[in-house]
mmCIF file with all atom_site columns, C-alpha atoms in Angstrom:
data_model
loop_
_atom_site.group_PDB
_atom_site.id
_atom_site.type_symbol
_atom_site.label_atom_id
_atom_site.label_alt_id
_atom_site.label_comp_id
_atom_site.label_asym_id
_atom_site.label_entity_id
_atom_site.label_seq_id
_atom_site.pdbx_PDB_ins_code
_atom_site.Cartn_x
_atom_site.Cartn_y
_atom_site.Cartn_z
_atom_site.occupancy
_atom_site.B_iso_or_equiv
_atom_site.pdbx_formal_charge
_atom_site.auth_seq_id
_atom_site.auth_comp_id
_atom_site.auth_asym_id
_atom_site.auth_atom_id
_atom_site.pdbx_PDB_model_num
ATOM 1   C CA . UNK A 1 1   ? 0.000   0.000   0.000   1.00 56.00 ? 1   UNK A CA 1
ATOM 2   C CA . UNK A 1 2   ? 1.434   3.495   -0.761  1.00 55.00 ? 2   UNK A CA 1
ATOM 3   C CA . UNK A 1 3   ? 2.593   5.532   2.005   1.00 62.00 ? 3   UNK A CA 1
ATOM 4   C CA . UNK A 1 4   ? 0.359   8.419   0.722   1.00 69.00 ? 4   UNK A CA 1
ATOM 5   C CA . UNK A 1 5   ? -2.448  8.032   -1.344  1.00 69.00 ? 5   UNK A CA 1
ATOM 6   C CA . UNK A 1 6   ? -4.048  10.441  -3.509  1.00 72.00 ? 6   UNK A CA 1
ATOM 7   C CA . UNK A 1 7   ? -6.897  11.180  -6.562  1.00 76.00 ? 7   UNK A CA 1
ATOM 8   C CA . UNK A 1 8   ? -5.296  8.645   -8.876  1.00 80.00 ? 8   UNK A CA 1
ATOM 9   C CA . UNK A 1 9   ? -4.681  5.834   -6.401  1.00 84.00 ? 9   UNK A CA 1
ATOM 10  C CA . UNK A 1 10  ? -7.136  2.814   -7.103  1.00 91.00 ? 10  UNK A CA 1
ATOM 11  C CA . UNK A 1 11  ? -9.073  1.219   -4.625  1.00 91.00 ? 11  UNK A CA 1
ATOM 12  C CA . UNK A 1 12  ? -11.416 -1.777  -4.851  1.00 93.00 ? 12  UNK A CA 1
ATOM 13  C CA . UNK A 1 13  ? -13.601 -3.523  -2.181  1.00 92.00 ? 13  UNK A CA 1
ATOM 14  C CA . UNK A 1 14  ? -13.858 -7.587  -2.646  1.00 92.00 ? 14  UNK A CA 1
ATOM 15  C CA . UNK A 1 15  ? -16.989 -9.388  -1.484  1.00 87.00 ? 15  UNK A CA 1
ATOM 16  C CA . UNK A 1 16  ? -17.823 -12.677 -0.647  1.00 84.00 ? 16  UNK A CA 1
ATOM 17  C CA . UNK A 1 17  ? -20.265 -13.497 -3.212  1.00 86.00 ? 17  UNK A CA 1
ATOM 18  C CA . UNK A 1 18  ? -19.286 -16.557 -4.968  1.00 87.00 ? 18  UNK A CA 1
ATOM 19  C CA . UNK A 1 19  ? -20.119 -14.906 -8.371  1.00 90.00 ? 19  UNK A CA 1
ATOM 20  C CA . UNK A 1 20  ? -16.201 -13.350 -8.505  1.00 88.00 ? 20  UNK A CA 1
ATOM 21  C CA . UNK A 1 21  ? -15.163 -17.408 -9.634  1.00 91.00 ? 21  UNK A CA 1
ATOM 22  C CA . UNK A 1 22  ? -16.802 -17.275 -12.871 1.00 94.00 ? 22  UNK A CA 1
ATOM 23  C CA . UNK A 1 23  ? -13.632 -14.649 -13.909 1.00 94.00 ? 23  UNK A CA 1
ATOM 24  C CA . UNK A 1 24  ? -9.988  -14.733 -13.552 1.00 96.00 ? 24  UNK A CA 1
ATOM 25  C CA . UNK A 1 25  ? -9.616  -11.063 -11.721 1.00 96.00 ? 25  UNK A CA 1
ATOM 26  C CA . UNK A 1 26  ? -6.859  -11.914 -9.442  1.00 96.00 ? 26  UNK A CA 1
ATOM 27  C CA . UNK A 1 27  ? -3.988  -10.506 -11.245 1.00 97.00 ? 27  UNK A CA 1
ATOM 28  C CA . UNK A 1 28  ? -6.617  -7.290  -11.786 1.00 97.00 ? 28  UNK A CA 1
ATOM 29  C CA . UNK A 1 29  ? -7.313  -7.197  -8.294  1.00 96.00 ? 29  UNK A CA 1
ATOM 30  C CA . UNK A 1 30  ? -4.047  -7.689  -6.876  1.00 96.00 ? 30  UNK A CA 1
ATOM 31  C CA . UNK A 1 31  ? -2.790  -4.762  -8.877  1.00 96.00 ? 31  UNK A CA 1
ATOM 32  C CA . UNK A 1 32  ? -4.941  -2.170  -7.174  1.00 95.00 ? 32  UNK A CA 1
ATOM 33  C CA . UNK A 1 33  ? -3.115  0.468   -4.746  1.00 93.00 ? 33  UNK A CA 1
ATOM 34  C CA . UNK A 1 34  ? -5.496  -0.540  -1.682  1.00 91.00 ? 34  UNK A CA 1
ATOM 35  C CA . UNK A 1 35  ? -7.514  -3.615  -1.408  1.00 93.00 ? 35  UNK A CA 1
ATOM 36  C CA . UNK A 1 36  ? -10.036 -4.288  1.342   1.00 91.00 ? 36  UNK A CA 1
ATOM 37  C CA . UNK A 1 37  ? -11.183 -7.936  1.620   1.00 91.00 ? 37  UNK A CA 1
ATOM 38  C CA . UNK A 1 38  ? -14.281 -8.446  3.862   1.00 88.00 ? 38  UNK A CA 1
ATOM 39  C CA . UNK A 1 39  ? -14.890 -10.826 6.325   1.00 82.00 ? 39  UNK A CA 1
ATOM 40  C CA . UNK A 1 40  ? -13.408 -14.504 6.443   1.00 79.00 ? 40  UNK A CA 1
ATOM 41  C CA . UNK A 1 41  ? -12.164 -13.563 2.852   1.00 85.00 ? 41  UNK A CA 1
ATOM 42  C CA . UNK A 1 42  ? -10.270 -16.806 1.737   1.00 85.00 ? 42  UNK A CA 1
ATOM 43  C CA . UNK A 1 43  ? -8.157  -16.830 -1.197  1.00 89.00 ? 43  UNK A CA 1
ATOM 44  C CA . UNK A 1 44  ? -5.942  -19.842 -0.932  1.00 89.00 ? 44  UNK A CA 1
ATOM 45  C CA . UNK A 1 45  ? -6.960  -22.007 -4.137  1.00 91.00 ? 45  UNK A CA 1
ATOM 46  C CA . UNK A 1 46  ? -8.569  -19.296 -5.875  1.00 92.00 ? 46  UNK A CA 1
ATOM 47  C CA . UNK A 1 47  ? -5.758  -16.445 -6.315  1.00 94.00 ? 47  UNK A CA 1
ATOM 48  C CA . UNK A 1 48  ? -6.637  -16.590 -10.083 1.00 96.00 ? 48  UNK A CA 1
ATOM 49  C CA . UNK A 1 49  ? -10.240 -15.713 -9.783  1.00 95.00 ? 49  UNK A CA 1
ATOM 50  C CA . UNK A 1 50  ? -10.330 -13.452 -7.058  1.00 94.00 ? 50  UNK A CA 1
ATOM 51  C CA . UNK A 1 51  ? -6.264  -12.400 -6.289  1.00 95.00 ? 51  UNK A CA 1
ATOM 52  C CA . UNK A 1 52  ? -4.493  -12.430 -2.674  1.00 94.00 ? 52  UNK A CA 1
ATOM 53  C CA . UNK A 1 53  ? -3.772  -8.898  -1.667  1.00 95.00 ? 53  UNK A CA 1
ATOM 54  C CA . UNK A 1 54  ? -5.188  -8.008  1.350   1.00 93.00 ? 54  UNK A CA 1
ATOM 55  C CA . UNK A 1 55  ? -4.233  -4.432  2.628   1.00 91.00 ? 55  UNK A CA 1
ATOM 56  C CA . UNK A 1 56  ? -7.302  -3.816  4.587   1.00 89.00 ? 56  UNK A CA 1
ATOM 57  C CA . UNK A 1 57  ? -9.544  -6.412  6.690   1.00 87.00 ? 57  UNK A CA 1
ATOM 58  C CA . UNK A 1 58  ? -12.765 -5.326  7.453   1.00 86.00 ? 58  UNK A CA 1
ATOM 59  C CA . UNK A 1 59  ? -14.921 -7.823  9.481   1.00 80.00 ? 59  UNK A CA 1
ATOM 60  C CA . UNK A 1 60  ? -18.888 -7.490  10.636  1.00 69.00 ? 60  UNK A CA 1
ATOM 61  C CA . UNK A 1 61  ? -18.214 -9.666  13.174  1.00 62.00 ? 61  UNK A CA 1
ATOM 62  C CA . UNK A 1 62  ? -19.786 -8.903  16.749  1.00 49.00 ? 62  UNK A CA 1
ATOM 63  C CA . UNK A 1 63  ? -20.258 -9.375  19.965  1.00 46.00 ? 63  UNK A CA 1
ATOM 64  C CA . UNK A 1 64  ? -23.088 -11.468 19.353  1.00 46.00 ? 64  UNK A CA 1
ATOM 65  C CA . UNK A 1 65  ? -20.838 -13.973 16.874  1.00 48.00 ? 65  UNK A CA 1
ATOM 66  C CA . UNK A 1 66  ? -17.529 -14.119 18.637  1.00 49.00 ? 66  UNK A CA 1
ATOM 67  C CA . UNK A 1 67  ? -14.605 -14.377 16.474  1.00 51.00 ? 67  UNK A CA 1
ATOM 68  C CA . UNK A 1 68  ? -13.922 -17.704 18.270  1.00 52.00 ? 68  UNK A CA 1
ATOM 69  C CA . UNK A 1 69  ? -11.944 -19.767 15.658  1.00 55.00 ? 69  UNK A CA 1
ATOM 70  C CA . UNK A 1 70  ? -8.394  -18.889 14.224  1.00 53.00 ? 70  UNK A CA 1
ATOM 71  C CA . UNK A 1 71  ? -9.972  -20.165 10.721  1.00 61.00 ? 71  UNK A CA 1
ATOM 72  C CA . UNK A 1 72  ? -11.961 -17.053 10.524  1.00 72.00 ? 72  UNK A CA 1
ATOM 73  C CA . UNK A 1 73  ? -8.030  -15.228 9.744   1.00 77.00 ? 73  UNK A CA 1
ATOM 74  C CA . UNK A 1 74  ? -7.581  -14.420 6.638   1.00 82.00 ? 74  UNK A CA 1
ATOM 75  C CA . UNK A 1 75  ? -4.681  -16.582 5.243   1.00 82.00 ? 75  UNK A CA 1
ATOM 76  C CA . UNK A 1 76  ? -2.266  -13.785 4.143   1.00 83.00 ? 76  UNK A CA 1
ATOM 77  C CA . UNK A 1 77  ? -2.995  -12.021 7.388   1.00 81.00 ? 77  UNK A CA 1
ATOM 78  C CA . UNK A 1 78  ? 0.484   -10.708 7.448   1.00 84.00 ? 78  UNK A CA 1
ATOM 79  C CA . UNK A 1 79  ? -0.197  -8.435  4.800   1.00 86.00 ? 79  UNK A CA 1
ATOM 80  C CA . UNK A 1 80  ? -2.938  -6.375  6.651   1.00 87.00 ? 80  UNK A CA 1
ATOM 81  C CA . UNK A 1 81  ? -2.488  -2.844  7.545   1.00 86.00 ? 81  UNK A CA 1
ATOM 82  C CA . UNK A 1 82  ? -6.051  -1.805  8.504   1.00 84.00 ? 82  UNK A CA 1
ATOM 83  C CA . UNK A 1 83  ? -8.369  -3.795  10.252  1.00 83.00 ? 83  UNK A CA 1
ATOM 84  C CA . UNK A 1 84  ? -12.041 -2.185  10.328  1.00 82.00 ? 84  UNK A CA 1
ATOM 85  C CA . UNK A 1 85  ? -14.237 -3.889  12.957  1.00 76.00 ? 85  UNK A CA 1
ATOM 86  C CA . UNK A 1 86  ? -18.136 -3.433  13.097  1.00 70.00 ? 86  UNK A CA 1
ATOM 87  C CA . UNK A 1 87  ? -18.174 -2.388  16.617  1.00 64.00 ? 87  UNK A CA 1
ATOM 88  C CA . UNK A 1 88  ? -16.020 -2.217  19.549  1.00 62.00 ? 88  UNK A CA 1
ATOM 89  C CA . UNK A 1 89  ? -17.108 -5.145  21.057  1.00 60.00 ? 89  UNK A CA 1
ATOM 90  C CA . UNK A 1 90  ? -15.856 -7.246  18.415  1.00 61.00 ? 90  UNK A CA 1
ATOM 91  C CA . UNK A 1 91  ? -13.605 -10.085 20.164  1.00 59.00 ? 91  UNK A CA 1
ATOM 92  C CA . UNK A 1 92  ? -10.698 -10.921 18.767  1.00 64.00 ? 92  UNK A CA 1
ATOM 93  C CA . UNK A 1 93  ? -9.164  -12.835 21.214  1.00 63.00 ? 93  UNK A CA 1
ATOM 94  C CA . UNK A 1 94  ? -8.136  -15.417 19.027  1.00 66.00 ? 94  UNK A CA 1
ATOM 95  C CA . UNK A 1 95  ? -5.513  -13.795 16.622  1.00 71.00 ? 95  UNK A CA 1
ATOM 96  C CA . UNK A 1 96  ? -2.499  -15.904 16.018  1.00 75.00 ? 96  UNK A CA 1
ATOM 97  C CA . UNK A 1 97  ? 0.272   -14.810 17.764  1.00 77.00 ? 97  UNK A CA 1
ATOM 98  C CA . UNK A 1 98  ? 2.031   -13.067 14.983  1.00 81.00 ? 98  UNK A CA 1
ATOM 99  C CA . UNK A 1 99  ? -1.055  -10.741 13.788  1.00 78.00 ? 99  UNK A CA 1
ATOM 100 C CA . UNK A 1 100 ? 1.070   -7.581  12.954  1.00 79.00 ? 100 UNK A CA 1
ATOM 101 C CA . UNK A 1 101 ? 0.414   -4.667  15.029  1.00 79.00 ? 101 UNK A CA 1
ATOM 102 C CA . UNK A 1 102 ? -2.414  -2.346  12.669  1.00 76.00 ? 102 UNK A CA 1
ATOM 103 C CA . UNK A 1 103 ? -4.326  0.468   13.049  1.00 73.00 ? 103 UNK A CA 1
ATOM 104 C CA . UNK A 1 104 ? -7.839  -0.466  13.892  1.00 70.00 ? 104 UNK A CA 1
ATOM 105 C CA . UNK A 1 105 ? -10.990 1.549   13.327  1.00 66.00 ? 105 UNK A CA 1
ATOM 106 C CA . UNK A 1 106 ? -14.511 0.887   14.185  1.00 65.00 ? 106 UNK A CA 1
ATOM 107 C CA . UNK A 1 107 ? -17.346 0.881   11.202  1.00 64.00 ? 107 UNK A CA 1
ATOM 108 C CA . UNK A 1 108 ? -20.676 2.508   12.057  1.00 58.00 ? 108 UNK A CA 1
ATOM 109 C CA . UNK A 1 109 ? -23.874 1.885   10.276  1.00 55.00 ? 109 UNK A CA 1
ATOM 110 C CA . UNK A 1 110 ? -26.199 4.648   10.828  1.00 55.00 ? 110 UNK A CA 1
ATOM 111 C CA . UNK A 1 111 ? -26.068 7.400   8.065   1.00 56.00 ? 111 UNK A CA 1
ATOM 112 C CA . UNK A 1 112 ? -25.159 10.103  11.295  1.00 58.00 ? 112 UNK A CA 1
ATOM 113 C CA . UNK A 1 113 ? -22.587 8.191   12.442  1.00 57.00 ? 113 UNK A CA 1
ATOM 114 C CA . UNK A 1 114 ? -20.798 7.298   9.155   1.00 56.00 ? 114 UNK A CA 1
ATOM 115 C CA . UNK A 1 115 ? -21.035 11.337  8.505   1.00 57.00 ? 115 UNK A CA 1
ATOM 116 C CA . UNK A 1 116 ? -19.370 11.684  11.775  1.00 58.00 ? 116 UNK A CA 1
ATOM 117 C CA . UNK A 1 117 ? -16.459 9.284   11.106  1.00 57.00 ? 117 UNK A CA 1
ATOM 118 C CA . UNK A 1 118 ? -16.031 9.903   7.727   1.00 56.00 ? 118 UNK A CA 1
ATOM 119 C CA . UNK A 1 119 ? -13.432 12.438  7.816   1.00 57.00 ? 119 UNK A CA 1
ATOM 120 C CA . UNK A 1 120 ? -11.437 10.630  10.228  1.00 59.00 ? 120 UNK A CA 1
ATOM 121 C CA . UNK A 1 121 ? -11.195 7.617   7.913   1.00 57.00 ? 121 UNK A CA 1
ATOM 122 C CA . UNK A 1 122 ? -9.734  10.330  5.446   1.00 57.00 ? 122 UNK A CA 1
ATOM 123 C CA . UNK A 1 123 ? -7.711  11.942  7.633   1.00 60.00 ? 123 UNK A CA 1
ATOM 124 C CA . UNK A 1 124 ? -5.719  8.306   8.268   1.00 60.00 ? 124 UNK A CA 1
ATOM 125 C CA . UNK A 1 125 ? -5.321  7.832   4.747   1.00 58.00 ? 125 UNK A CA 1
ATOM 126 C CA . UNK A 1 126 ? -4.129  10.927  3.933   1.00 57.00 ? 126 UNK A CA 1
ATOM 127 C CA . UNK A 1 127 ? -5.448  11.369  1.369   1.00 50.00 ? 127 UNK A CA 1
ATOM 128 C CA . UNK A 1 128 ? -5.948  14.907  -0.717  1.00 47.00 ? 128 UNK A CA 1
#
């Protein structure tokens, strides 16, 4: 990921939704400046389809599903930079031992509260 990003830095936002496998967008994917994989987000087997880069992991998890199992890691979990957690009361207890040390924000859902945070996302970023 770019130490600074700015208005020509590239972005993209990869689901979950089985759909991805009927294309070979990994090597599209992967060459995006900032990729943010959601949830379990495995790649392992299926690079081709839907790439490996993960620079940001954002995860809906919450209190009410504890992150409970180690399997729920992405595999290339060294690679992350970000991790954006639904709440605060997301448990993550069970992170290997060798998660790297990220900067960790909390996603809201409510229109007013994703005004209010908005500008701090931006302001991490840097970007201009």
């Amino acid at each position: 990921m770019p130490k600074k990003l700015d208005t020509t830095s590239r972005v993209i936002i990869i689901g979950n939704s089985p759909s991805i496998l009927l294309h070979k967008y990994g090597k599209q994917i992967d060459s995006y400046d900032v990729v943010i994989r959601l949830n379990r987000c495995v790649t392992k087997g299926f690079e081709k389809y839907i790439g490996k880069k993960i620079d940001i992991w954002a995860t809906t998890h919450t209190y009410n599903y504890p992150l409970t199992s180690v399997d729920f890691v992405p595999e290339n979990y060294s690679e992350i930079k970000y991790l954006w957690k639904r709440t605060r009361k997301v448990n993550l207890k069970c992170l290997p031992e060798d998660f790297p040390e990220v900067k960790e924000h909390v996603m809201y859902k409510a229109p007013s509260d994703f005004k209010k945070y908005f500008a701090a996302y931006l302001n991490d970023f840097e970007i201009e």
